[in-house]
């Protein structure tokens, strides 16, 4: 199991989502307040577990449910060993 923590403007409706992967299974996420200001930045911690060994990328998108296009994207190179 492993986790990825990313900054997000959750008070504005933004949330990180992972794209489908045959190597990695999403387990869920939680939000942690990063500062004291109302409406400020939070951290979203996404948890994952390996499905099988191999190399690839974990693709993440940040968007609001009503937006067609992502606000941000991230790609994390992964190597799963067993």
JSON list of N, CA and C in Angstrom, two decimals, residues 4 8 14 17 22 29 35 37 47 58 61-62 64-65 76:
[
{"chain": "A", "resi": 4, "resn": "UNK", "atom": "N", "xyz": [-0.47, 9.12, -1.84]},
{"chain": "A", "resi": 4, "resn": "UNK", "atom": "CA", "xyz": [0.02, 10.31, -2.51]},
{"chain": "A", "resi": 4, "resn": "UNK", "atom": "C", "xyz": [-0.75, 11.50, -1.93]},
{"chain": "A", "resi": 8, "resn": "UNK", "atom": "N", "xyz": [-4.93, 20.88, -2.87]},
{"chain": "A", "resi": 8, "resn": "UNK", "atom": "CA", "xyz": [-6.18, 21.03, -3.61]},
{"chain": "A", "resi": 8, "resn": "UNK", "atom": "C", "xyz": [-7.03, 22.13, -2.98]},
{"chain": "A", "resi": 14, "resn": "UNK", "atom": "N", "xyz": [-12.87, 21.37, -5.98]},
{"chain": "A", "resi": 14, "resn": "UNK", "atom": "CA", "xyz": [-11.86, 20.58, -6.69]},
{"chain": "A", "resi": 14, "resn": "UNK", "atom": "C", "xyz": [-11.52, 19.31, -5.93]},
{"chain": "A", "resi": 17, "resn": "UNK", "atom": "N", "xyz": [-8.59, 12.76, -8.76]},
{"chain": "A", "resi": 17, "resn": "UNK", "atom": "CA", "xyz": [-9.08, 11.43, -9.12]},
{"chain": "A", "resi": 17, "resn": "UNK", "atom": "C", "xyz": [-7.98, 10.71, -9.89]},
{"chain": "A", "resi": 22, "resn": "UNK", "atom": "N", "xyz": [-4.10, -0.92, -14.64]},
{"chain": "A", "resi": 22, "resn": "UNK", "atom": "CA", "xyz": [-4.09, -2.35, -14.38]},
{"chain": "A", "resi": 22, "resn": "UNK", "atom": "C", "xyz": [-3.07, -2.72, -13.30]},
{"chain": "A", "resi": 29, "resn": "UNK", "atom": "N", "xyz": [-9.72, 8.25, -0.48]},
{"chain": "A", "resi": 29, "resn": "UNK", "atom": "CA", "xyz": [-8.96, 9.46, -0.18]},
{"chain": "A", "resi": 29, "resn": "UNK", "atom": "C", "xyz": [-9.55, 10.18, 1.02]},
{"chain": "A", "resi": 35, "resn": "UNK", "atom": "N", "xyz": [-4.07, 24.87, 6.14]},
{"chain": "A", "resi": 35, "resn": "UNK", "atom": "CA", "xyz": [-3.86, 26.18, 6.76]},
{"chain": "A", "resi": 35, "resn": "UNK", "atom": "C", "xyz": [-5.04, 26.59, 7.60]},
{"chain": "A", "resi": 37, "resn": "UNK", "atom": "N", "xyz": [-6.82, 29.55, 7.02]},
{"chain": "A", "resi": 37, "resn": "UNK", "atom": "CA", "xyz": [-7.74, 30.44, 6.31]},
{"chain": "A", "resi": 37, "resn": "UNK", "atom": "C", "xyz": [-8.93, 29.67, 5.73]},
{"chain": "A", "resi": 47, "resn": "UNK", "atom": "N", "xyz": [-5.07, 6.99, -1.34]},
{"chain": "A", "resi": 47, "resn": "UNK", "atom": "CA", "xyz": [-4.44, 5.72, -0.98]},
{"chain": "A", "resi": 47, "resn": "UNK", "atom": "C", "xyz": [-4.63, 4.70, -2.10]},
{"chain": "A", "resi": 58, "resn": "UNK", "atom": "N", "xyz": [1.07, 6.46, -12.76]},
{"chain": "A", "resi": 58, "resn": "UNK", "atom": "CA", "xyz": [-0.17, 6.76, -12.06]},
{"chain": "A", "resi": 58, "resn": "UNK", "atom": "C", "xyz": [-0.62, 8.12, -12.57]},
{"chain": "A", "resi": 61, "resn": "UNK", "atom": "N", "xyz": [-5.95, 13.39, -12.09]},
{"chain": "A", "resi": 61, "resn": "UNK", "atom": "CA", "xyz": [-6.56, 14.63, -12.60]},
{"chain": "A", "resi": 61, "resn": "UNK", "atom": "C", "xyz": [-7.27, 15.34, -11.46]},
{"chain": "A", "resi": 62, "resn": "UNK", "atom": "N", "xyz": [-7.21, 16.66, -11.46]},
{"chain": "A", "resi": 62, "resn": "UNK", "atom": "CA", "xyz": [-7.89, 17.49, -10.47]},
{"chain": "A", "resi": 62, "resn": "UNK", "atom": "C", "xyz": [-8.96, 18.29, -11.21]},
{"chain": "A", "resi": 64, "resn": "UNK", "atom": "N", "xyz": [-13.44, 19.76, -10.86]},
{"chain": "A", "resi": 64, "resn": "UNK", "atom": "CA", "xyz": [-14.72, 19.81, -10.17]},
{"chain": "A", "resi": 64, "resn": "UNK", "atom": "C", "xyz": [-15.70, 18.92, -10.92]},
{"chain": "A", "resi": 65, "resn": "UNK", "atom": "N", "xyz": [-16.69, 18.40, -10.23]},
{"chain": "A", "resi": 65, "resn": "UNK", "atom": "CA", "xyz": [-17.63, 17.45, -10.83]},
{"chain": "A", "resi": 65, "resn": "UNK", "atom": "C", "xyz": [-18.34, 18.04, -12.06]},
{"chain": "A", "resi": 76, "resn": "UNK", "atom": "N", "xyz": [2.74, 10.23, -12.28]},
{"chain": "A", "resi": 76, "resn": "UNK", "atom": "CA", "xyz": [3.78, 9.76, -11.39]},
{"chain": "A", "resi": 76, "resn": "UNK", "atom": "C", "xyz": [4.30, 8.41, -11.90]}
]
